[in-house]
Amino acid sequence: MARQRHHVKSGMPWLAAAADAASWCLALSVVTLLLVCSVGAGGAEQQRVVVRGAALSARPCEEIYVVAEGETLHSISDKCGDPFILEQNPHVHDPDDVFPGLVIKITPSKPRVPSSRGNAEGGGQQQQRYNFRFVRHARDAPPVSYYNYIIVGGGTAGCPLAATLSEQSRVLLLERGGLPYGNRNVSSSYHFADALADTSPSSPAQRFVSEDGVVNARARVLGGGSCLNAGFYTRASGGYVRAAGWDERLVNASYRWVEREVVFRPGVPRWQRALRDGLLEAGVTPDNGFTLDHLPGTKIGGTIFERRGRRHTAADLLRKAHPRRLTVFLHATVSRVLFRRRTRSKVAYGVVFTDPSGAQHRAYVRRNRGGGGGEVILAAGTLGSPQLLMLSGGVADNPMNSVFVPSPVPVALSLVQVVGVTRFGSFIKGVSGSQFGIPIHDHSFGGGGRHRHHASFGMFSPMTGQLGTLPPKQRTPEAMRRAAEVMRRLDRRAFRGGFILEKTLGPMSTGHVELRSTDPAANPAVTFNYFRDPRDVERCARGIQAIQRVVASRSFARFTYNRTSTATIFRRAAGTPFFPVNLMPRHPGDTRSLQQYCRDTVMTIWHYHGGCHVGGVVDKDYRVIGVRGLRVINSSTFNYSPGTNPQATVMMLGRYMGLRILKERWASKGKDVKH
Ligand SMILES: Cc1cc2nc3c(=O)[nH]c(=O)nc-3n(C[C@H](O)[C@H](O)[C@H](O)COP(=O)(O)OP(=O)(O)OC[C@H]3O[C@@H](n4cnc5c(N)ncnc54)[C@H](O)[C@@H]3O)c2cc1C
């Protein structure tokens, strides 16, 4: 290990080494290459490559795989379900070194390893398309219809809520976006950033820029944020559950219900393992291994991505719905909740929604004979829910600050898998992948020739607004365009590596949402007031210091250049303030500059929440205060972001509240609701 470290750290050999490797590999015949490369794999993870008789046959994904004309590393990864090709084939220096005739080793992901809590659904079964006969286009909606429950927003909370309520009631789920299936930007981890970079009106991500200047995104698709997110799945802490006043037994049952469908134990590539070991070395202990629980120390969490990178989403939970009791309309934008005045209070009795042709439809709540049961439930997210209520009780967004760590060796793609839960209110995670910023070869583009298209700059690209070196207010569209230009000219090896990022607990700073117009499709104006509370900036500074310790750790050495060459690589490669990566602050002891670094490089981790929080806009049963027949159930009700990441608790809350509402509804009739 020490020798290997010395080797990769002595200077900056990437350009010369790449040229050497390419010509070396090209000069050899396929069989010689196979032998040489398998010997050269080296390291503890080296595995013997067995050349079978049919090794070079046309079978789709043999262990020994011969690259065909027109294939790229990404297309092979997609086809063969092997996300770790780069790490298993050290002779392949980066995605662009893949050429016809090259022999590589493929290890297709095995069917999912049963997790401590999740199920063990096999990989083959995941291919199936769900038969959602109850999902229809809004243009097919009748002008008037009646349901027991009308849910606005088919997102991360809305889908499990609808599936649960449909077990015993007639439910309408209205979602303004389309289906997540068949869209590779949603379904493949390789295209995680592409969905965010797609700013077209049909994109599953609707871009918005907060008044603070931070570029952000909100979901516009069935499954909501679970179709855009980085997939990390982790429960809320026991303290969070108790403080929320939730029934712990029902909470656990609801988490398990979600986990059986959509949660996986990740295959942890070397970069993530180095991050885990670096965190432990940096004092973020104990090592909690793999767990879905929120515990201080370092752990591997769950993910909604299968090992081969296919995403599962909250929309998959609709498989649990009663197919005849649930109706889902897509491209149905709710513009209004209908209220009737009663002597003392308002009562919500329906909604108005619009299909893409502009036609209006009305859906009304059907109540029990006694006037009970039946509700409108807003699950339209942190921005959509207050927007529809036209009131807001204070939103918040957890600041994220990241450090890009360039690597001398290729790094496989990984989204968040490991988290360090520090005791000072900072959560440390990482994402890696050598295709960050690298234009993807697109062979279908320009008449079949080998052209580059520049649509994708990968994670944290200027196209998603993650310009970490520019202060937020300067992240203008023009700055992003210039950054994209600069990146196009850079040597792609400058992008090898990963981001280690810090999310600030809470946060303590809050902001507000204001309507800009009455158009439900338009973004409201949002101000998050990042770091207004000094406790947030202190937590961030300590988080950055912890990241510095991780980068300097022995465990992480394989994936870092030594200090001099890191500075050089950035001077040469970046040479511009628009390069969307962050340099490590130079003076770790200088806390003032770390605080400034936090303020200047703040980004979003997309965990914004609040707006309809419990105690302000809704009561502890999620009923809108002062209104009958109207609840809000989603991330807008959170005072703080739960656990290190919210989606587990958002999905759990959908199931949990669905069960509680059914119980309330049937309690009077003496019926039982099974969990
Ligand atoms: C890029 C990104 C990365 C993230 N990474 C992670 C992660 O790794 N782990 C994690 O735990 N969390 C992550 N998150 C956060 C997590 O995904 C969100 O907190 C969660 O999805 C919010 O769920 P929700 O139900 O509150 O809202 P959403 O899931 O956004 O659902 C709201 C739904 O309502 C619909 N809607 C809104 N207005 C209307 C209307 N007027 N009419 C009809 N429909 C409407 C929207 O289209 C949307 O589908 C990430 C989020 C993003 C965006």
XYZ file of C-alpha atoms and ligand atoms in Angstrom:
728
model
C 0.000 0.000 0.000
C 2.784 2.406 0.966
C 4.634 1.698 -2.273
C 1.539 2.141 -4.318
C 0.865 5.443 -2.579
C 4.322 6.720 -3.254
C 3.905 5.787 -6.865
C 0.668 7.674 -7.457
C 1.723 10.683 -5.456
C 5.116 11.283 -6.997
C 4.345 14.058 -9.399
C 1.468 14.467 -11.812
C 1.772 11.735 -14.342
C -1.741 11.706 -15.708
C -1.215 13.175 -19.131
C 1.876 11.208 -20.003
C 0.541 8.064 -18.406
C -2.686 8.340 -20.332
C -0.904 8.714 -23.649
C 1.384 5.809 -22.806
C -1.488 3.634 -21.736
C -3.515 4.347 -24.830
C -0.729 3.553 -27.261
C 0.336 0.571 -25.196
C -3.102 -0.884 -25.206
C -3.660 -0.145 -28.874
C -0.413 -1.817 -29.851
C -1.317 -5.150 -28.357
C -3.554 -7.784 -29.755
C -6.775 -8.528 -27.939
C -5.464 -11.686 -26.304
C -2.133 -10.186 -25.242
C -3.970 -7.207 -23.886
C -6.225 -9.465 -21.920
C -3.283 -11.182 -20.245
C -1.288 -8.013 -19.636
C -4.214 -6.083 -18.270
C -5.346 -8.853 -16.005
C -1.831 -9.116 -14.564
C -1.598 -5.392 -14.292
C -4.737 -5.107 -12.285
C -2.743 -5.532 -9.073
C -3.803 -4.527 -5.595
C -5.738 -6.317 -2.952
C -8.860 -6.403 -5.089
C -7.221 -8.159 -8.012
C -9.246 -11.134 -9.126
C -8.193 -13.851 -11.489
C -9.764 -13.378 -14.900
C -10.898 -16.653 -16.378
C -10.907 -16.800 -20.156
C -13.624 -19.183 -21.154
C -14.041 -20.812 -24.542
C -16.850 -18.452 -25.336
C -14.980 -15.500 -23.942
C -14.988 -13.492 -27.129
C -18.387 -14.613 -28.278
C -21.307 -12.347 -28.889
C -23.106 -13.216 -25.629
C -24.180 -9.927 -24.145
C -22.170 -9.538 -20.941
C -19.602 -12.231 -20.392
C -17.065 -11.719 -17.645
C -14.588 -11.061 -20.448
C -16.164 -8.412 -22.603
C -14.948 -7.158 -25.967
C -15.989 -3.599 -26.657
C -17.954 -3.281 -29.889
C -18.129 -0.404 -32.363
C -20.085 2.535 -31.029
C -20.003 1.466 -27.379
C -18.994 3.728 -24.534
C -18.168 2.941 -20.959
C -21.531 4.259 -19.947
C -23.502 2.257 -22.482
C -21.651 -0.907 -21.435
C -22.268 -0.129 -17.780
C -25.932 0.376 -18.497
C -26.220 -2.758 -20.612
C -24.268 -5.064 -18.326
C -25.310 -3.632 -15.004
C -21.723 -3.096 -13.881
C -21.195 0.327 -12.334
C -17.590 -0.332 -11.347
C -15.902 -1.031 -14.698
C -13.271 1.647 -14.174
C -12.106 0.339 -10.852
C -12.012 -3.275 -11.964
C -10.034 -2.533 -15.105
C -6.986 -0.488 -14.190
C -5.812 -0.536 -17.825
C -8.821 1.636 -18.670
C -7.761 5.059 -17.514
C -11.002 6.908 -18.069
C -14.252 6.590 -19.994
C -12.730 7.869 -23.223
C -10.127 5.096 -23.311
C -12.815 2.640 -24.340
C -12.488 1.664 -28.001
C -13.696 -1.184 -30.248
C -11.734 -4.386 -29.576
C -10.685 -3.427 -26.055
C -11.135 -6.279 -23.616
C -12.523 -5.515 -20.207
C -13.629 -7.454 -17.216
C -17.304 -7.215 -16.381
C -18.854 -8.126 -13.068
C -22.586 -7.707 -13.534
C -24.367 -6.778 -10.332
C -25.788 -9.784 -8.633
C -29.363 -9.846 -7.531
C -29.722 -7.638 -4.529
C -28.056 -8.815 -1.353
C -30.709 -8.978 1.322
C -30.237 -6.065 3.640
C -30.823 -6.071 7.342
C -34.225 -4.588 6.673
C -34.941 -4.514 2.977
C -36.240 -7.352 0.840
C -34.261 -9.444 -1.609
C -35.978 -8.804 -4.885
C -33.826 -10.141 -7.710
C -32.319 -7.973 -10.429
C -34.324 -9.592 -13.232
C -37.607 -8.771 -11.628
C -36.665 -5.124 -11.449
C -36.901 -4.887 -15.221
C -40.618 -5.279 -15.149
C -42.743 -2.333 -16.033
C -45.477 -1.758 -13.538
C -48.973 -2.150 -14.832
C -50.530 0.992 -13.466
C -53.942 0.841 -15.107
C -55.185 3.491 -12.730
C -52.733 6.103 -14.054
C -54.195 8.316 -16.775
C -53.592 11.589 -18.568
C -55.449 14.611 -17.179
C -57.065 15.305 -20.554
C -59.085 12.101 -19.964
C -60.374 13.362 -16.633
C -64.125 14.029 -16.381
C -65.142 17.660 -15.825
C -66.491 16.708 -12.398
C -65.689 13.756 -10.145
C -66.039 12.663 -6.493
C -63.612 10.881 -4.181
C -63.166 10.259 -0.466
C -59.649 11.672 -0.550
C -58.086 14.062 -3.031
C -54.302 14.199 -2.814
C -52.496 17.063 -4.518
C -48.976 16.068 -5.564
C -47.865 12.551 -6.487
C -44.447 12.959 -4.925
C -42.340 11.281 -2.273
C -45.070 11.547 0.378
C -48.096 11.646 -1.973
C -47.518 8.204 -3.533
C -47.280 6.151 -0.318
C -50.179 8.157 1.111
C -52.376 7.452 -1.932
C -51.455 3.755 -1.991
C -52.335 3.434 1.700
C -55.619 5.364 1.622
C -56.759 3.382 -1.428
C -56.696 0.223 0.690
C -60.104 1.262 2.033
C -61.287 4.438 0.277
C -61.710 6.018 -3.135
C -58.693 8.182 -3.777
C -57.715 10.702 -6.446
C -54.019 11.560 -6.836
C -53.259 14.642 -8.953
C -49.708 15.109 -10.217
C -48.583 17.978 -12.431
C -45.681 15.984 -13.945
C -45.506 12.835 -16.055
C -44.403 9.234 -15.515
C -40.867 8.568 -14.314
C -40.587 5.301 -16.247
C -38.765 5.247 -19.558
C -36.797 8.411 -18.771
C -33.137 7.483 -18.346
C -32.393 10.779 -16.600
C -34.612 9.502 -13.824
C -33.964 5.783 -13.914
C -30.163 5.618 -14.209
C -27.656 6.810 -11.613
C -25.286 7.676 -14.463
C -27.670 10.422 -15.526
C -28.297 11.833 -12.064
C -27.106 15.312 -12.991
C -28.686 15.294 -16.440
C -32.182 15.561 -15.003
C -31.106 18.644 -13.051
C -29.393 20.137 -16.096
C -32.511 19.647 -18.249
C -34.356 22.936 -18.081
C -37.004 22.094 -20.708
C -40.692 22.405 -19.759
C -41.042 18.612 -19.792
C -38.077 18.057 -17.498
C -38.811 16.148 -14.278
C -36.837 18.899 -12.517
C -38.137 22.448 -12.390
C -35.267 24.801 -11.797
C -35.552 27.734 -9.410
C -33.077 30.217 -8.025
C -33.564 31.346 -4.463
C -33.372 35.032 -3.679
C -30.061 34.193 -1.975
C -28.660 33.365 -5.438
C -28.402 29.593 -5.014
C -29.620 27.540 -7.970
C -32.014 24.815 -6.882
C -34.554 22.327 -8.258
C -38.009 21.011 -7.415
C -39.623 17.856 -8.710
C -42.261 17.740 -11.448
C -42.889 14.037 -11.971
C -44.817 11.134 -10.447
C -42.583 10.026 -7.564
C -41.474 13.623 -6.923
C -38.043 14.276 -5.438
C -37.340 10.544 -5.174
C -36.971 10.633 -8.990
C -34.257 13.293 -8.843
C -32.390 12.651 -5.660
C -29.041 11.048 -4.946
C -30.806 8.033 -3.508
C -29.360 7.979 0.005
C -31.861 6.422 2.376
C -31.589 6.742 6.133
C -34.154 6.951 8.917
C -34.713 9.791 11.357
C -33.191 9.520 14.817
C -35.214 8.170 17.737
C -35.076 11.665 19.247
C -36.614 13.171 16.109
C -39.464 10.634 16.159
C -40.180 11.286 19.832
C -40.033 15.067 19.400
C -42.537 14.811 16.530
C -44.910 12.968 18.874
C -45.202 10.037 16.455
C -46.166 6.520 17.514
C -42.797 4.713 17.382
C -44.266 1.298 16.621
C -46.273 2.626 13.705
C -43.287 4.657 12.508
C -41.112 1.530 12.390
C -43.814 -0.456 10.611
C -44.179 2.357 8.075
C -40.421 2.582 7.433
C -40.343 -1.185 6.897
C -43.258 -1.012 4.453
C -41.294 1.484 2.336
C -38.017 -0.401 2.646
C -39.459 -3.696 1.462
C -40.269 -2.044 -1.875
C -37.610 0.492 -2.719
C -34.525 0.273 -0.504
C -31.262 -1.523 -1.281
C -27.932 -2.138 0.337
C -25.342 -0.437 -1.881
C -22.254 -2.042 -3.368
C -19.608 0.249 -1.939
C -16.805 1.090 -4.393
C -13.249 1.819 -3.337
C -13.597 5.600 -3.248
C -16.535 5.362 -0.839
C -14.680 2.822 1.297
C -11.712 5.187 1.461
C -14.100 7.948 2.523
C -15.523 5.720 5.254
C -12.058 4.776 6.527
C -10.903 8.397 6.269
C -13.865 9.533 8.358
C -13.025 6.955 11.011
C -9.393 8.076 10.973
C -10.597 11.669 11.270
C -12.394 10.759 14.491
C -15.982 10.394 13.261
C -16.488 7.197 15.241
C -17.706 4.545 15.931
C -17.920 2.475 12.765
C -21.607 1.562 12.555
C -21.256 -0.625 9.468
C -24.344 -0.842 7.271
C -27.450 0.483 8.967
C -30.556 2.475 8.120
C -30.596 3.973 11.623
C -29.381 7.471 12.404
C -26.403 7.028 14.733
C -23.411 9.185 15.615
C -20.280 7.909 13.864
C -19.665 6.628 10.354
C -21.978 4.311 8.492
C -23.024 2.962 5.142
C -26.673 3.774 4.534
C -29.358 2.416 2.236
C -30.081 3.556 -1.284
C -33.015 3.543 -3.674
C -30.649 2.559 -6.513
C -30.148 -1.099 -7.314
C -26.526 -2.155 -7.595
C -26.533 -1.739 -11.331
C -27.634 1.855 -10.949
C -31.370 1.592 -11.641
C -33.468 3.900 -9.516
C -36.572 2.924 -7.611
C -38.878 5.737 -6.625
C -41.867 6.563 -4.468
C -43.992 5.961 -7.592
C -43.128 2.257 -7.266
C -45.067 2.266 -4.000
C -48.242 2.687 -6.053
C -47.888 -1.020 -6.789
C -49.325 -1.450 -3.306
C -52.453 0.547 -4.173
C -55.879 -0.951 -4.644
C -56.152 -0.727 -8.444
C -59.881 -0.022 -8.521
C -59.992 2.480 -5.687
C -57.148 4.705 -6.864
C -57.224 7.121 -9.808
C -54.082 9.026 -10.762
C -54.152 11.873 -13.249
C -50.811 13.030 -14.636
C -50.153 16.491 -16.083
C -52.907 17.671 -13.753
C -51.934 20.988 -12.180
C -54.051 21.965 -9.210
C -54.696 25.676 -9.255
C -57.134 26.042 -6.391
C -58.452 24.403 -3.272
C -62.210 25.035 -2.931
C -63.414 26.325 0.424
C -66.862 26.773 1.897
C -67.465 29.023 4.888
C -69.145 27.509 7.937
C -70.093 29.626 10.896
C -66.750 29.350 12.691
C -64.342 27.831 10.209
C -63.607 27.197 6.560
C -64.134 23.734 5.078
C -62.164 22.425 2.092
C -64.511 20.567 -0.236
C -62.617 20.049 -3.478
C -59.988 21.242 -5.945
C -59.765 22.694 -9.423
C -57.137 21.242 -11.736
C -56.077 22.049 -15.269
C -54.899 19.699 -18.003
C -52.224 20.723 -20.545
C -54.843 22.008 -23.004
C -56.027 24.466 -20.355
C -59.319 22.679 -19.675
C -60.440 22.896 -16.082
C -61.697 19.931 -14.077
C -63.241 19.856 -10.632
C -62.907 17.096 -8.095
C -65.054 17.118 -4.958
C -64.705 15.397 -1.629
C -67.362 12.770 -0.931
C -68.044 12.729 2.784
C -69.722 10.139 5.032
C -73.385 10.552 5.730
C -72.598 12.326 8.987
C -70.358 14.786 7.112
C -67.179 13.130 8.480
C -64.252 11.565 6.591
C -63.158 12.760 3.216
C -60.442 15.356 2.851
C -58.221 17.304 0.537
C -54.575 16.535 1.344
C -51.742 18.686 0.067
C -48.581 16.700 -0.687
C -47.225 19.194 -3.201
C -43.803 19.610 -1.561
C -42.080 22.376 0.338
C -42.802 24.978 -2.314
C -46.038 23.650 -3.860
C -47.958 23.235 -0.607
C -47.499 26.753 0.809
C -48.003 28.066 -2.725
C -51.474 26.481 -2.846
C -52.333 27.637 0.656
C -50.958 31.066 -0.141
C -49.411 31.212 3.272
C -46.127 30.118 4.667
C -44.693 29.520 8.098
C -40.986 29.788 7.320
C -38.939 27.579 5.026
C -35.384 26.394 5.518
C -32.682 24.802 3.392
C -29.684 22.935 4.741
C -26.550 24.565 3.390
C -24.153 22.279 1.580
C -20.476 23.078 1.072
C -18.286 20.742 -0.868
C -14.662 20.156 -1.689
C -13.612 18.578 -4.947
C -10.713 16.183 -4.441
C -8.964 15.402 -7.722
C -7.712 11.856 -7.960
C -4.583 10.528 -9.657
C -6.414 7.259 -10.373
C -9.763 6.637 -12.060
C -12.747 6.634 -9.770
C -16.027 4.814 -10.305
C -19.338 6.609 -10.188
C -20.947 6.592 -6.783
C -23.721 8.687 -5.360
C -24.058 9.084 -1.601
C -23.447 5.789 0.256
C -21.375 6.654 3.317
C -22.117 9.298 5.910
C -20.176 10.615 8.863
C -22.536 11.855 11.576
C -20.345 14.156 13.662
C -21.186 15.274 17.177
C -20.915 18.946 16.218
C -23.875 19.153 13.834
C -22.285 18.440 10.495
C -22.948 15.452 8.222
C -20.160 14.445 5.850
C -20.793 12.493 2.653
C -19.264 12.024 -0.747
C -20.092 11.504 -4.396
C -17.533 10.346 -6.926
C -17.204 9.529 -10.560
C -14.745 10.146 -13.258
C -17.320 11.315 -15.741
C -17.932 14.499 -13.784
C -17.562 17.281 -16.242
C -16.627 15.009 -19.075
C -18.662 15.485 -22.199
C -20.220 12.149 -23.004
C -19.575 10.575 -26.395
C -22.834 10.303 -28.220
C -22.766 8.031 -31.213
C -26.319 8.687 -32.236
C -25.493 12.331 -32.710
C -24.445 13.863 -36.013
C -25.106 11.003 -38.407
C -23.464 8.184 -36.483
C -20.002 9.718 -36.295
C -18.006 9.940 -33.103
C -19.004 13.374 -31.857
C -19.119 14.908 -28.454
C -22.233 16.509 -27.225
C -21.927 18.949 -24.438
C -25.257 18.573 -22.776
C -23.871 17.011 -19.659
C -21.138 18.157 -17.364
C -22.105 15.665 -14.750
C -22.595 16.384 -11.117
C -22.143 19.921 -9.853
C -21.947 21.176 -13.388
C -22.421 24.824 -14.267
C -25.638 23.694 -15.912
C -27.044 22.835 -12.495
C -25.633 26.014 -11.058
C -23.183 24.446 -8.677
C -20.436 27.009 -9.152
C -18.770 26.529 -5.820
C -15.978 29.044 -6.355
C -18.329 31.894 -7.154
C -20.245 33.650 -4.398
C -23.945 32.806 -4.762
C -25.079 36.199 -6.036
C -22.623 35.994 -8.937
C -23.975 32.680 -10.245
C -25.744 34.271 -13.163
C -26.778 32.374 -16.313
C -23.957 34.186 -18.106
C -21.409 32.983 -15.513
C -22.706 29.458 -15.982
C -22.366 29.659 -19.754
C -18.779 30.927 -19.418
C -17.994 28.163 -16.952
C -19.360 25.572 -19.365
C -17.107 26.998 -22.107
C -14.045 26.825 -19.876
C -14.858 23.271 -18.879
C -15.176 22.174 -22.485
C -11.586 23.216 -23.098
C -10.166 21.415 -20.079
C -8.400 18.108 -20.172
C -10.905 15.604 -18.902
C -8.388 14.170 -16.426
C -8.823 17.338 -14.415
C -12.276 16.046 -13.504
C -11.174 12.724 -12.077
C -12.069 12.467 -8.428
C -14.963 13.112 -6.156
C -16.686 15.636 -3.976
C -16.671 15.394 -0.222
C -19.492 17.472 1.096
C -20.785 18.801 4.322
C -24.447 19.309 5.225
C -25.254 21.505 8.177
C -27.701 20.025 10.682
C -31.026 21.765 11.190
C -30.495 24.439 9.973
C -31.184 27.176 12.505
C -31.555 29.900 9.829
C -34.985 30.166 8.237
C -36.504 32.125 5.360
C -39.813 32.584 3.593
C -41.831 31.856 0.437
C -43.707 34.618 -1.395
C -46.061 34.280 -4.338
C -44.857 36.032 -7.476
C -48.029 35.251 -9.407
C -51.218 33.223 -9.098
C -49.980 30.812 -11.796
C -49.541 27.457 -9.980
C -46.864 26.427 -12.509
C -44.632 29.415 -11.740
C -42.052 29.225 -8.987
C -42.723 31.340 -5.922
C -39.959 33.623 -4.643
C -37.998 31.766 -1.962
C -35.443 33.190 0.452
C -33.536 30.735 2.638
C -31.196 33.171 4.470
C -28.315 30.682 4.508
C -25.995 31.127 7.532
C -27.983 33.985 8.995
C -27.793 32.157 12.327
C -24.133 32.074 13.478
C -24.541 28.490 14.753
C -24.961 27.285 11.160
C -21.716 28.822 9.971
C -19.810 27.412 12.973
C -21.111 23.930 12.166
C -20.114 24.358 8.539
C -16.573 25.487 9.442
C -16.084 22.466 11.698
C -17.438 20.224 8.946
C -14.905 21.606 6.470
C -12.124 21.013 8.990
C -13.274 17.397 9.312
C -13.196 17.074 5.514
C -9.621 18.340 5.547
C -8.702 15.596 8.011
C -10.346 12.988 5.783
C -8.443 14.192 2.700
C -5.179 14.106 4.645
C -5.868 10.645 6.082
C -3.813 7.598 5.194
C -6.958 5.764 4.084
C -7.753 8.375 1.474
C -4.191 8.673 0.169
C -4.809 6.580 -2.931
C -7.323 9.139 -4.167
C -5.335 12.339 -3.571
C -2.344 14.019 -5.154
C 0.221 15.408 -2.782
C -0.223 19.065 -1.887
C 2.089 20.605 -4.435
C 0.644 18.748 -7.350
C -2.935 19.444 -6.258
C -2.176 23.147 -6.355
C -0.515 22.755 -9.733
C -3.298 20.727 -11.269
C -5.793 23.364 -10.294
C -3.660 26.259 -11.472
C -3.186 24.597 -14.819
C -6.553 22.986 -15.276
C -8.886 25.499 -13.755
C -7.202 28.875 -13.962
C -10.616 30.445 -13.685
C -13.036 31.335 -10.948
C -15.804 29.673 -12.940
C -14.528 26.144 -12.586
C -17.284 24.528 -10.538
C -15.099 22.955 -7.903
C -13.709 24.083 -4.631
C -10.121 24.237 -3.506
C -9.332 23.236 -0.005
C -8.921 26.344 2.114
C -5.201 26.965 2.581
C -5.101 27.679 6.331
C -6.960 25.076 8.315
C -6.280 26.893 11.609
C -7.844 30.133 10.392
C -11.480 29.729 11.375
C -12.503 33.119 10.007
C -11.546 32.192 6.481
C -13.337 28.869 6.837
C -16.491 30.748 7.785
C -16.057 32.969 4.750
C -15.444 29.884 2.641
C -18.750 28.478 3.880
C -20.647 31.633 2.971
C -19.014 32.041 -0.432
C -19.355 28.474 -1.602
C -22.771 27.646 -0.203
C -24.870 25.377 -2.382
C -28.037 23.437 -1.734
C -28.261 19.784 -0.840
C -31.924 19.988 -1.955
C -33.261 19.100 1.502
C -35.314 22.274 1.794
C -38.323 21.888 4.063
C -40.873 23.791 6.126
C -43.362 26.329 4.861
C -46.309 24.522 6.502
C -44.629 23.365 9.667
C -46.276 21.630 12.565
C -47.382 24.118 15.196
C -47.396 27.018 12.725
C -49.568 26.117 9.743
C -50.718 22.599 10.652
C -51.488 20.938 13.978
C -49.859 17.721 15.170
C -52.345 15.717 13.090
C -51.252 17.682 10.007
C -54.614 19.479 9.749
C -54.391 23.039 8.501
C -55.143 25.171 11.537
C -58.547 26.856 11.303
C -59.703 24.806 8.281
C -61.734 21.582 8.232
C -61.123 18.805 5.730
C -57.635 19.944 4.735
C -54.254 18.490 5.696
C -50.679 18.902 4.525
C -48.462 15.812 4.503
C -44.935 16.111 3.118
C -41.557 17.759 3.712
C -43.173 21.189 4.108
C -44.317 20.153 7.589
C -40.799 19.537 8.956
C -39.211 22.032 11.324
C -35.810 20.398 10.787
C -34.512 18.012 8.187
C -34.803 14.470 9.661
C -31.752 12.192 9.954
C -28.942 12.999 7.597
C -31.348 12.868 4.622
C -35.107 13.319 4.536
C -36.596 11.000 1.902
C -36.954 7.952 4.182
C -38.983 9.983 6.647
C -41.018 11.696 3.907
C -42.064 8.317 2.469
C -42.610 6.917 5.965
C -44.830 9.892 6.815
C -47.017 9.214 3.747
C -47.605 5.646 4.885
C -47.875 6.554 8.568
C -50.472 9.268 8.078
C -52.375 7.135 5.565
C -52.785 4.456 8.222
C -53.753 6.963 10.868
C -56.347 8.632 8.650
C -57.885 5.260 7.750
C -57.987 4.372 11.417
C -59.759 7.627 12.270
C -62.217 7.119 9.423
C -63.227 3.660 10.422
C -62.897 3.958 14.183
C -66.516 5.036 14.503
C -67.618 1.921 12.590
C -65.625 -0.406 14.823
C -63.429 -1.595 11.939
C -59.724 -2.311 12.355
C -56.926 -1.096 10.127
C -54.119 -3.619 9.720
C -50.512 -2.328 9.671
C -31.321 16.693 -6.534
C -31.840 16.198 -5.221
C -31.059 15.334 -4.460
C -31.533 14.857 -3.239
N -30.838 13.873 -2.590
C -31.425 13.220 -1.539
C -30.865 12.030 -1.008
O -29.852 11.502 -1.476
N -31.503 11.454 0.058
C -32.630 11.978 0.616
O -33.131 11.427 1.590
N -33.201 13.083 0.089
C -32.652 13.696 -0.980
N -33.267 14.771 -1.554
C -34.468 15.341 -0.882
C -35.744 14.538 -1.053
O -35.812 13.953 -2.330
C -36.927 15.477 -0.797
O -36.830 15.981 0.519
C -38.268 14.769 -0.939
O -38.360 14.163 -2.197
C -39.412 15.766 -0.760
O -40.632 15.065 -0.846
P -42.050 15.790 -0.851
O -43.073 14.720 -0.910
O -42.103 16.767 0.236
O -42.058 16.630 -2.213
P -41.920 16.098 -3.702
O -41.370 14.731 -3.726
O -41.208 17.154 -4.449
O -43.427 15.987 -4.194
C -44.210 17.082 -4.526
C -45.005 16.719 -5.784
O -46.085 17.619 -5.911
C -46.253 17.950 -7.287
N -46.948 19.250 -7.334
C -46.496 20.451 -6.875
N -47.416 21.406 -7.079
C -48.473 20.797 -7.684
C -49.736 21.259 -8.157
N -50.111 22.542 -8.040
N -50.567 20.366 -8.758
C -50.227 19.050 -8.880
N -49.047 18.575 -8.455
C -48.187 19.427 -7.855
C -44.826 17.992 -7.813
O -44.785 17.829 -9.207
C -44.174 16.839 -7.056
O -44.223 15.622 -7.767
C -32.812 15.289 -2.762
C -33.590 16.154 -3.518
C -33.131 16.591 -4.747
C -34.004 17.526 -5.571
